[in-house]
Short mmCIF file of C-alpha atoms and ligand atoms in Angstrom, two decimals:
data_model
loop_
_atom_site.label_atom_id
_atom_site.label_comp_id
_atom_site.label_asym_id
_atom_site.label_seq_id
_atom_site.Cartn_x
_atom_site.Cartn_y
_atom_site.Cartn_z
CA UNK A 1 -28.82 30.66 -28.13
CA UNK A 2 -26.52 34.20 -28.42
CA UNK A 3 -23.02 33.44 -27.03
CA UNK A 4 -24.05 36.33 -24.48
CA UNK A 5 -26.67 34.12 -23.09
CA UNK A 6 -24.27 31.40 -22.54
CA UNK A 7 -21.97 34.08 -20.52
CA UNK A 8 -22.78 33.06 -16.44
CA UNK A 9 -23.47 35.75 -14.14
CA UNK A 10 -19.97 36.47 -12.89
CA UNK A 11 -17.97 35.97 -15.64
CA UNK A 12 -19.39 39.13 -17.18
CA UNK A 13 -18.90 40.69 -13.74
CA UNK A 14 -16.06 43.11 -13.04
CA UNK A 15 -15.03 44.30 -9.59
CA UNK A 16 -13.48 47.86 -8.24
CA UNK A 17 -10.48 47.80 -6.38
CA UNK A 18 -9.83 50.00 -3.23
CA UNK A 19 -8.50 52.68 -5.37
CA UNK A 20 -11.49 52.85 -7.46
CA UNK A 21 -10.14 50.49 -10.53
CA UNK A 22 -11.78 47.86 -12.52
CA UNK A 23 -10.25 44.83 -11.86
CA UNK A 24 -11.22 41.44 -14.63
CA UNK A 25 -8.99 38.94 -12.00
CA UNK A 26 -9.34 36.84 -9.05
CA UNK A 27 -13.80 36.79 -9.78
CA UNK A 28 -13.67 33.01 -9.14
CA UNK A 29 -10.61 32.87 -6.22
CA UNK A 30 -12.45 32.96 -2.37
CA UNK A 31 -8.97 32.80 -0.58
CA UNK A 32 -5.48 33.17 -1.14
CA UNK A 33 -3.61 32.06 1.54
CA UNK A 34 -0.01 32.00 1.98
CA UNK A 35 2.21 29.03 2.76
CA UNK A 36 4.65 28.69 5.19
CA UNK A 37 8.22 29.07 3.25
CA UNK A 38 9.46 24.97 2.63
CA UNK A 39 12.66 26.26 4.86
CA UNK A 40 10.34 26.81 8.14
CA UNK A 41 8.54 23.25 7.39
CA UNK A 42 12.16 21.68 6.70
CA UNK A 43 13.78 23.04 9.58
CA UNK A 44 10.72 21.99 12.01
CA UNK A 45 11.53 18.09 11.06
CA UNK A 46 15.11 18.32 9.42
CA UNK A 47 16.42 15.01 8.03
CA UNK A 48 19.23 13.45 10.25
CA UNK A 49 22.48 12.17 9.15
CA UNK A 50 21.34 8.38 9.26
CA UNK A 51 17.56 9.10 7.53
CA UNK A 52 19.76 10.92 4.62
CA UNK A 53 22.22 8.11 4.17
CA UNK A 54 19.23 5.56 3.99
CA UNK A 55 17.39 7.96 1.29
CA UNK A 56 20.72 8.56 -0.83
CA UNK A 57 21.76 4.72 -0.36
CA UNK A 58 17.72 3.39 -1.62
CA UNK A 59 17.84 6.45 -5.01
CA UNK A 60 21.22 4.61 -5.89
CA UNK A 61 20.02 1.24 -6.04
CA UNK A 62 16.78 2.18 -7.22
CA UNK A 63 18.77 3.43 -10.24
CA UNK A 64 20.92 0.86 -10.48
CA UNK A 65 18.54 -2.01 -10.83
CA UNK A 66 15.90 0.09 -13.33
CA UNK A 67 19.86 0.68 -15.31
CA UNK A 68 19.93 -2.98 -15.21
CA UNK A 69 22.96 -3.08 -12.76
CA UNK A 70 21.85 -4.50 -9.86
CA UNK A 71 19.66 -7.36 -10.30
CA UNK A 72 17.65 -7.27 -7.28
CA UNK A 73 14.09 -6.17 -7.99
CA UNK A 74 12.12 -2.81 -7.07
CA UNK A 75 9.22 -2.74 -4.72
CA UNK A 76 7.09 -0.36 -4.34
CA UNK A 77 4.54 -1.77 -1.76
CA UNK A 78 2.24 0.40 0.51
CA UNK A 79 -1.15 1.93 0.93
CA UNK A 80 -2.93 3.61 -1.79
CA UNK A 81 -2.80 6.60 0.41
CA UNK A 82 -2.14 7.81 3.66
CA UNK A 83 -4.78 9.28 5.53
CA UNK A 84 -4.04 7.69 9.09
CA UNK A 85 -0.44 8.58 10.04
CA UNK A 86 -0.47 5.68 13.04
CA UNK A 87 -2.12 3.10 10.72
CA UNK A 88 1.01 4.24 8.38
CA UNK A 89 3.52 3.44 11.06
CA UNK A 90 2.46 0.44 12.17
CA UNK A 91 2.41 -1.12 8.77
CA UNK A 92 6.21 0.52 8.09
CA UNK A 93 7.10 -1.34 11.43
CA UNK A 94 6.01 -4.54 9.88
CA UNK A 95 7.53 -4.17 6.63
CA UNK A 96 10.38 -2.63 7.83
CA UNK A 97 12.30 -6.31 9.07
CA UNK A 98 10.78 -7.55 5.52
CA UNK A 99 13.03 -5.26 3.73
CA UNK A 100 15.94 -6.03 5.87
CA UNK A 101 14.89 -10.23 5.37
CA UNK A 102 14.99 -9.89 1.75
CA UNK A 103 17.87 -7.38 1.57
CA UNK A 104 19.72 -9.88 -0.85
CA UNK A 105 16.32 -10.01 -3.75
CA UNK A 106 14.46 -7.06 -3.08
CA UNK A 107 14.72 -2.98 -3.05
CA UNK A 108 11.61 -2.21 -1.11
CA UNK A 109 10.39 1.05 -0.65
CA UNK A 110 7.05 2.00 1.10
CA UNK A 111 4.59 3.75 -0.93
CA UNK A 112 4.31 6.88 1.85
CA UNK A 113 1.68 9.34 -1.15
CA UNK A 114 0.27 11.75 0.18
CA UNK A 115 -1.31 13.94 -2.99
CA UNK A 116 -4.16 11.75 -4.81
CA UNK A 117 -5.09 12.63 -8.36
CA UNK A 118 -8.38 12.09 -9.21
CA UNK A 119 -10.79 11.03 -12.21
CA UNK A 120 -13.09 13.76 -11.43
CA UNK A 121 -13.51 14.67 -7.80
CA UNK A 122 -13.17 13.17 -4.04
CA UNK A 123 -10.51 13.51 -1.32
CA UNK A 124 -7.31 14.65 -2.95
CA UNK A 125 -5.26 13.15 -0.11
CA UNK A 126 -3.39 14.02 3.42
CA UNK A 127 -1.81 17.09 2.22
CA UNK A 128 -4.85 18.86 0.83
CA UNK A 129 -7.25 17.70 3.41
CA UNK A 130 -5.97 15.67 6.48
CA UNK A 131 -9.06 16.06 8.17
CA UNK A 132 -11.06 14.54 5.54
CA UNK A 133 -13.70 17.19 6.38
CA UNK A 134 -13.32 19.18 3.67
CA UNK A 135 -11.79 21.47 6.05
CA UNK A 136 -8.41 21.93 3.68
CA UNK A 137 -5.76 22.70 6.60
CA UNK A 138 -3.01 22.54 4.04
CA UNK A 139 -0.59 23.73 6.46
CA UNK A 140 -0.87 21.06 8.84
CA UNK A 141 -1.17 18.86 6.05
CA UNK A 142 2.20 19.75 4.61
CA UNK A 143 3.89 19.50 8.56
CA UNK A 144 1.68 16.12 8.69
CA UNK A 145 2.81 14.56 5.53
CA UNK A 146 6.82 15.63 6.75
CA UNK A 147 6.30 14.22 9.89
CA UNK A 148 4.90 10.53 8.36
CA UNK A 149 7.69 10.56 6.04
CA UNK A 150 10.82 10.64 8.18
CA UNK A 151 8.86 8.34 11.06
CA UNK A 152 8.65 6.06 8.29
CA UNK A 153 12.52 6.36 7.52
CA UNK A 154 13.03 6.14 11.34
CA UNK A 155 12.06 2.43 11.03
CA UNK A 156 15.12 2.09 7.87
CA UNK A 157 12.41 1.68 5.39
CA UNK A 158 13.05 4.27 2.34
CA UNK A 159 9.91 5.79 0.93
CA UNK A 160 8.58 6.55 -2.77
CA UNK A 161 5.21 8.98 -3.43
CA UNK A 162 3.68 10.61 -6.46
CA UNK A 163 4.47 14.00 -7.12
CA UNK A 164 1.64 16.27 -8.21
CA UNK A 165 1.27 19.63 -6.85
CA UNK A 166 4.81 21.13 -8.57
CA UNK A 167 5.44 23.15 -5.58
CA UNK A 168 5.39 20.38 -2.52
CA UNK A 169 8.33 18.87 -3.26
CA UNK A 170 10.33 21.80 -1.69
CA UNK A 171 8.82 20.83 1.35
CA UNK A 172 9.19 16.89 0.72
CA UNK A 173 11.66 15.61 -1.81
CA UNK A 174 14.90 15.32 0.58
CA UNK A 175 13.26 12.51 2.61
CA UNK A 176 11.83 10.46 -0.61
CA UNK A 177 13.88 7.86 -2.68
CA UNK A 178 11.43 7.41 -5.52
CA UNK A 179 9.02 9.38 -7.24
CA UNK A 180 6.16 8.85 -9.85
CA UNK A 181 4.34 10.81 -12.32
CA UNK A 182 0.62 9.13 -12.34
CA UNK A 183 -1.44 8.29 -15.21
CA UNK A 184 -3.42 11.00 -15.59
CA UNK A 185 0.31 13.27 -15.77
CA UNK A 186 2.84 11.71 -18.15
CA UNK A 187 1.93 14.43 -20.72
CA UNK A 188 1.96 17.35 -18.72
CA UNK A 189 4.97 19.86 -19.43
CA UNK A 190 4.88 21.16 -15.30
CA UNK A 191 5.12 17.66 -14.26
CA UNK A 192 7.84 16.33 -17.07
CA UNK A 193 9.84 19.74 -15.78
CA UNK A 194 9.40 19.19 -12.11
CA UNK A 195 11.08 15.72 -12.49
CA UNK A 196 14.03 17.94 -14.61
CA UNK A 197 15.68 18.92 -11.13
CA UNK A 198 14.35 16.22 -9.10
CA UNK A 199 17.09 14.22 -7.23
CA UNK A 200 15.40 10.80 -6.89
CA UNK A 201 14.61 8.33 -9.54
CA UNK A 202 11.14 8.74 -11.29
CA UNK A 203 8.69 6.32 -13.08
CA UNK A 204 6.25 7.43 -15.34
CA UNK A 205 3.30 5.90 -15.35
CA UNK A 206 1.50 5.27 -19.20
CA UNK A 207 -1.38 7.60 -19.71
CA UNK A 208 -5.22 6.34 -18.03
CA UNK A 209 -5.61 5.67 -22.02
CA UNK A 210 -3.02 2.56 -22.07
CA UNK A 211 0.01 4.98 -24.23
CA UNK A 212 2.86 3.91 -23.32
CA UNK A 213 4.44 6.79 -25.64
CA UNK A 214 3.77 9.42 -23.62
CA UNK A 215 5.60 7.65 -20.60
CA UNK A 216 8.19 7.21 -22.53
CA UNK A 217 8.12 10.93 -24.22
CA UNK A 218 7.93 12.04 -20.38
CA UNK A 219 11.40 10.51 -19.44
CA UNK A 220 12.86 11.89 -22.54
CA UNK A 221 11.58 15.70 -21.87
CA UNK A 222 12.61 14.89 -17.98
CA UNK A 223 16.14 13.85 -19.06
CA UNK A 224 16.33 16.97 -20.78
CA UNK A 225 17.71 20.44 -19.15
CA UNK A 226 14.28 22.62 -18.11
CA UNK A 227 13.71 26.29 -17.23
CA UNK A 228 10.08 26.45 -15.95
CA UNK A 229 8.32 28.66 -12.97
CA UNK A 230 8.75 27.38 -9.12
CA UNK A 231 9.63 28.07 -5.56
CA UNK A 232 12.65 28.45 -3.40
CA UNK A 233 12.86 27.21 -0.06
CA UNK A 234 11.80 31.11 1.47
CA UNK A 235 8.76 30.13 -1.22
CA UNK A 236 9.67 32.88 -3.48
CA UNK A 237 7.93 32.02 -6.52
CA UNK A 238 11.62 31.53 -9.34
CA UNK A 239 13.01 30.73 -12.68
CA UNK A 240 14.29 27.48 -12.28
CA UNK A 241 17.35 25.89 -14.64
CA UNK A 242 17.64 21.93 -14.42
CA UNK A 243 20.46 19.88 -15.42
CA UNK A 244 18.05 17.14 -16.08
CA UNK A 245 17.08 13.36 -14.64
CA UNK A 246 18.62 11.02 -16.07
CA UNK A 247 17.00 8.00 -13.71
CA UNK A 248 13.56 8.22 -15.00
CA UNK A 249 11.36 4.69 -15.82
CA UNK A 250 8.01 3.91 -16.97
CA UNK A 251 5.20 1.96 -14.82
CA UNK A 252 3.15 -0.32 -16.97
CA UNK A 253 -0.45 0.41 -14.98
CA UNK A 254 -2.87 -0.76 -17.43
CA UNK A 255 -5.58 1.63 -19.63
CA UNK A 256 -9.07 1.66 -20.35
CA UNK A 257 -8.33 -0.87 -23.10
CA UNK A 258 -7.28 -3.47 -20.18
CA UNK A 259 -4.13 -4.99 -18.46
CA UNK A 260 -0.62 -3.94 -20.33
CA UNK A 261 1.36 -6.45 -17.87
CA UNK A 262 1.96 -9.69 -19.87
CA UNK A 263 5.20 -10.34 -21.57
CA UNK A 264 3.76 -8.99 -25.24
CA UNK A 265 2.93 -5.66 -23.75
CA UNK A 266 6.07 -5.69 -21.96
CA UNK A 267 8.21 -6.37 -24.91
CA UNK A 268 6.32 -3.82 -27.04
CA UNK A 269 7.34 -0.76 -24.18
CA UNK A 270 10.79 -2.09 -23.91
CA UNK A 271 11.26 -1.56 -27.75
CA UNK A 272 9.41 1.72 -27.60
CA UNK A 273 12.16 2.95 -24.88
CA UNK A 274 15.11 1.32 -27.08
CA UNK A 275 14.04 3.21 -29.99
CA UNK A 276 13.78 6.23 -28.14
CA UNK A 277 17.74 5.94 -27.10
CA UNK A 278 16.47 4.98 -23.61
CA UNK A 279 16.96 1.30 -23.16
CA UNK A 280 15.95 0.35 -19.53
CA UNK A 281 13.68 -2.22 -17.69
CA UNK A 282 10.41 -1.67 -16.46
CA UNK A 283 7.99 -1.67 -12.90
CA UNK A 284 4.56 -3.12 -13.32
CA UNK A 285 2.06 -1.91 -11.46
CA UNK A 286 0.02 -4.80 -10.28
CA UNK A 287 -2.74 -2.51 -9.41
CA UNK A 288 -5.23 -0.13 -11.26
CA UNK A 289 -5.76 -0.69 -14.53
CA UNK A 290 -3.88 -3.85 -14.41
CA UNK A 291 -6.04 -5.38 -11.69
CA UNK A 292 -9.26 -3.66 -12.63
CA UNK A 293 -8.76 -2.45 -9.14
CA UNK A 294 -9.65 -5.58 -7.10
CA UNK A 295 -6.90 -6.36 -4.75
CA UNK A 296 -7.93 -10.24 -4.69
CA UNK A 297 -6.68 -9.97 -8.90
CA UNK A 298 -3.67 -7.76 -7.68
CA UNK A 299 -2.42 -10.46 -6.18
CA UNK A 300 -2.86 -12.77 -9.22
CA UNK A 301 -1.06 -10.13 -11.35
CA UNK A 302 1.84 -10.53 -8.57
CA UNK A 303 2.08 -13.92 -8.83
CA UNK A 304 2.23 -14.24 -12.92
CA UNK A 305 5.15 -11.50 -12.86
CA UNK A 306 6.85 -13.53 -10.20
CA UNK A 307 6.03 -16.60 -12.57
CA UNK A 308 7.58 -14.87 -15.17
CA UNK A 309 10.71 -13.19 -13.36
CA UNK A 310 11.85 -17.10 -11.86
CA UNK A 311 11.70 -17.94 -15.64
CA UNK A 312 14.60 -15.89 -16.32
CA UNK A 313 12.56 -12.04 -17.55
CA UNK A 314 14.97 -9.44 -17.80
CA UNK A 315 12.87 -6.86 -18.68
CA UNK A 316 10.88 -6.81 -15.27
CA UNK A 317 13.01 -4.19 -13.18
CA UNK A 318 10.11 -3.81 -10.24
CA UNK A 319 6.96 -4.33 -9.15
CA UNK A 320 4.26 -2.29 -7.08
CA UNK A 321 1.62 -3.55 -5.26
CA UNK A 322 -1.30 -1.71 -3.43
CA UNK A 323 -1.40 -2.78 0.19
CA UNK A 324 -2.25 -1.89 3.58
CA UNK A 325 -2.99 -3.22 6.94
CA UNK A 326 -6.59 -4.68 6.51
CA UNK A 327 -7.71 -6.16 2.73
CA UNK A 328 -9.89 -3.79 0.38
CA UNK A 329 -11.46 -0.32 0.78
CA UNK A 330 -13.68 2.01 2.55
CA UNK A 331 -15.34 5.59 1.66
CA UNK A 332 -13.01 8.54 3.37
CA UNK A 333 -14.68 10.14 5.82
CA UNK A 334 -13.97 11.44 9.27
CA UNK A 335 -15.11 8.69 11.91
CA UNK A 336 -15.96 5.34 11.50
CA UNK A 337 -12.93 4.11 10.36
CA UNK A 338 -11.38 0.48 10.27
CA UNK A 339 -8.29 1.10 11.39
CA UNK A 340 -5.47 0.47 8.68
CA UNK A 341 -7.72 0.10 5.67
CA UNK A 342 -7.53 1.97 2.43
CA UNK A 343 -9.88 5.00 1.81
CA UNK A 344 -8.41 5.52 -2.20
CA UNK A 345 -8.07 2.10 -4.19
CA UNK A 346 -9.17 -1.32 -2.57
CA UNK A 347 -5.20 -2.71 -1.01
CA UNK A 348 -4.33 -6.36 -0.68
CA UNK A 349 -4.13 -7.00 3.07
CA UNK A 350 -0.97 -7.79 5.53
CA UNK A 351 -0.45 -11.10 5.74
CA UNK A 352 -0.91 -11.68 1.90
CA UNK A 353 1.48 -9.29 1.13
CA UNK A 354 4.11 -10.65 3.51
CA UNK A 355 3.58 -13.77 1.62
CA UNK A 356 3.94 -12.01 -2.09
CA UNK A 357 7.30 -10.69 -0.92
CA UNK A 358 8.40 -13.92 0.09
CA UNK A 359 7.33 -15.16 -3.66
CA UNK A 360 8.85 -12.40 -5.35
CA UNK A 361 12.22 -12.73 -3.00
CA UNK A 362 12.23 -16.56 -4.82
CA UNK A 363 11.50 -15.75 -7.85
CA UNK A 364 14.87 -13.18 -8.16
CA UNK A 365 16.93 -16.45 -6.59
CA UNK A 366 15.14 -18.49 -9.83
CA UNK A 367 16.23 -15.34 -12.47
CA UNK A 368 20.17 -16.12 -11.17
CA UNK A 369 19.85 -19.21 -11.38
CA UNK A 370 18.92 -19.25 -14.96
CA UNK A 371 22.18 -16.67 -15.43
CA UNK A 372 20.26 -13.46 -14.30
CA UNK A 373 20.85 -10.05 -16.20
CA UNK A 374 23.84 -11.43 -17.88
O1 E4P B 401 -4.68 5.44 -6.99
C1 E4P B 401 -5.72 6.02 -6.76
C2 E4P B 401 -6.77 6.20 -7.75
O2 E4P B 401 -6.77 5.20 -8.69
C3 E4P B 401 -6.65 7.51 -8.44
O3 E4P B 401 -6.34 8.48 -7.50
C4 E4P B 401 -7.94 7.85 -9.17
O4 E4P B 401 -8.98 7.58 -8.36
P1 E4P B 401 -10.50 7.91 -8.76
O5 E4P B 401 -10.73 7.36 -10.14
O6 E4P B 401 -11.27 7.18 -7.70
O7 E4P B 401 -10.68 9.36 -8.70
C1 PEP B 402 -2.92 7.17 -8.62
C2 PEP B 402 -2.16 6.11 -8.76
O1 PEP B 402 -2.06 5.39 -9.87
P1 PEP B 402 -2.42 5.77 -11.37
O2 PEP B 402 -1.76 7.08 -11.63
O3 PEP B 402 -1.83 4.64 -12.14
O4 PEP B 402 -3.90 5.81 -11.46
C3 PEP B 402 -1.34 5.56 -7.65
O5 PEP B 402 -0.43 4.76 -7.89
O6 PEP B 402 -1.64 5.93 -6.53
#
């Protein structure tokens, strides 16, 4: 076959501009549509004095115990994703006196994420589509997503997300307390610079793959000082200079190779950090790869890290689970939804979850007892 033949129909095309020019861009591109500038969105829902203290108070002691100076434990609990902002409240309302119960063991945060990253293709999450029609009303997904967020701090619960698109975090990051870089990310250069000049702590998941390296090579290039292409808050695209992020932390998720949550794996990414200069604890991820994605074996994972953290584990800084109101999954689509039940990754259901806390809570009493981070 000639390379010619290979060619498709509109990449040899060219177009003529008004003017009468050839033009070789844009052949593939059926809209361009600009945003509204991340002031408007900001100043339609602006933070308020108590939902700012909450979200600087929950990035310090986020920091602190993945530094290994508090010894409470991280958790990031909450739905896969969002797609139903009432479903969303309801289950911040219920985890919301959980946080306050287990104030003394626990950090939680709510997973709030609005931006999915997928494999190959399927709903990408609230922001890109919130009518989960295809329909791709962007701009009420951005208001949406703003809105869900500082409800969700309204009830005193903090919140953590992924970050994905490089640009939404103008529109997002002052309400969030924790960030992560997914799986199918740690490598990328826009990603490891976007968490440059981020203000929140970060984890780092290791690569879909199982390497832990390149989680760890992402919080060294995110420490780091950046200049990289963004936004302002008018939206004008920049040069942006970073001083750097200092608070960044890899996820242990699992890999195609299997679970990477047991104490072996575990000691193996703690000495990969140390020997990168970045000695620090970890959060497991009791989900995805490490559960094979069945919520029934997330909880198991919980459980054995609990098991492991009342047995005196240092190295365990915070856990996340998957969960939502109602146990497993269902396929996104517009109607016929059970109310409060994941449409992304199968989620381990309310009252099990409550319970998990509880075990968790325990299990940091059991670590001071046997002398704690000391
Ligand atoms: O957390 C959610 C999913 O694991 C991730 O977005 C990938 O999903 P997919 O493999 O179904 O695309
Ligand atoms: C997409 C997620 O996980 P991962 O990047 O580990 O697949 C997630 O936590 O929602």
């Amino acid at each position: 076959m000639s390379p010619s033949s290979t060619t498709s129909a509109t990449t040899a095309a060219r177009t003529s501009t008004a003017s009468g020019t050839a033009s070789t861009s844009n052949l593939r591109v059926r809209a361009l549509e600009p945003l509204e500038p991340p002031r408007d969105v900001v100043a339609a829902r602006p933070l308020s004095e108590a939902a700012a203290d909450l979200v600087a108070r929950s990035r310090q002691a986020a920091a602190a115990i993945m530094a290994g100076h508090d010894d409470r434990l991280l958790v990031l609990v909450g739905p896969c994703s969002i797609h139903d902002p009432s479903a969303a409240l309801d289950y911040a309302h219920r985890l919301a006196p959980l946080r306050e119960a287990y104030a003394d063991q626990l950090e939680i945060v709510m997973r709030v994420y609005f931006e999915k990253p997928r494999t190959t293709i399927g709903w990408k999450g609230l922001i890109n589509d919130p009518g989960m029609d295809e329909s791709y009303d962007v701009h009420r997904g951005l208001r949406l997503a703003r809105s869900v967020l500082l409800d969700v701090l309204a009830t005193g619960l903090p919140a953590g997300t992924e970050l994905l698109e490089p640009t939404s975090p103008q529109y997002l990051a002052d309400a969030v307390s924790w960030g992560a870089i997914g799986a199918r990310t740690p490598e990328s250069q826009v990603h490891r610079q976007l968490v440059s000049g981020l203000s929140m702590p970060v984890g780092f998941k290791n690569a879909t793959d199982g390497s832990v390296q390149a989680a760890v090579d992402g919080c060294r290039a995110s420490a780091a000082e950046q200049t990289f292409f963004g936004i302002d808050d008018e939206g004008r695209a920049c040069a942006v200079s970073t001083s750097g992020n200092p608070d960044c932390h890899v996820i242990l998720r699992g890999g195609h190779a299997g679970p990477n949550y047991g104490a072996d794996s575990r000691r193996a990414a703690l000495d990969l950090l140390a020997s990168a200069g970045m000695p620090g604890r970890l959060v497991l991820d009791a989900s995805h790869g490490n559960s094979g994605k069945d919520h029934v074996r997330q909880a198991a994972v919980v459980r054995e890290l609990a098991h492991d953290i009342a047995a005196g584990d240092r190295g365990i800084g915070g856990v996340m689970l998957e969960s939502f109101l109602v146990p497993g999954k269902q396929a996104p689509a517009p109607e016929d939804l059970t109310y409060g039940q994941s449409v992304t990754d199968a989620c381990i259901g309310w009252d099990v979850t409550a319970g998990l806390l509880g075990e968790l809570a325990s299990a940091v009493n059991a670590r001071r007892e046997k002398g704690g981070l000391a």
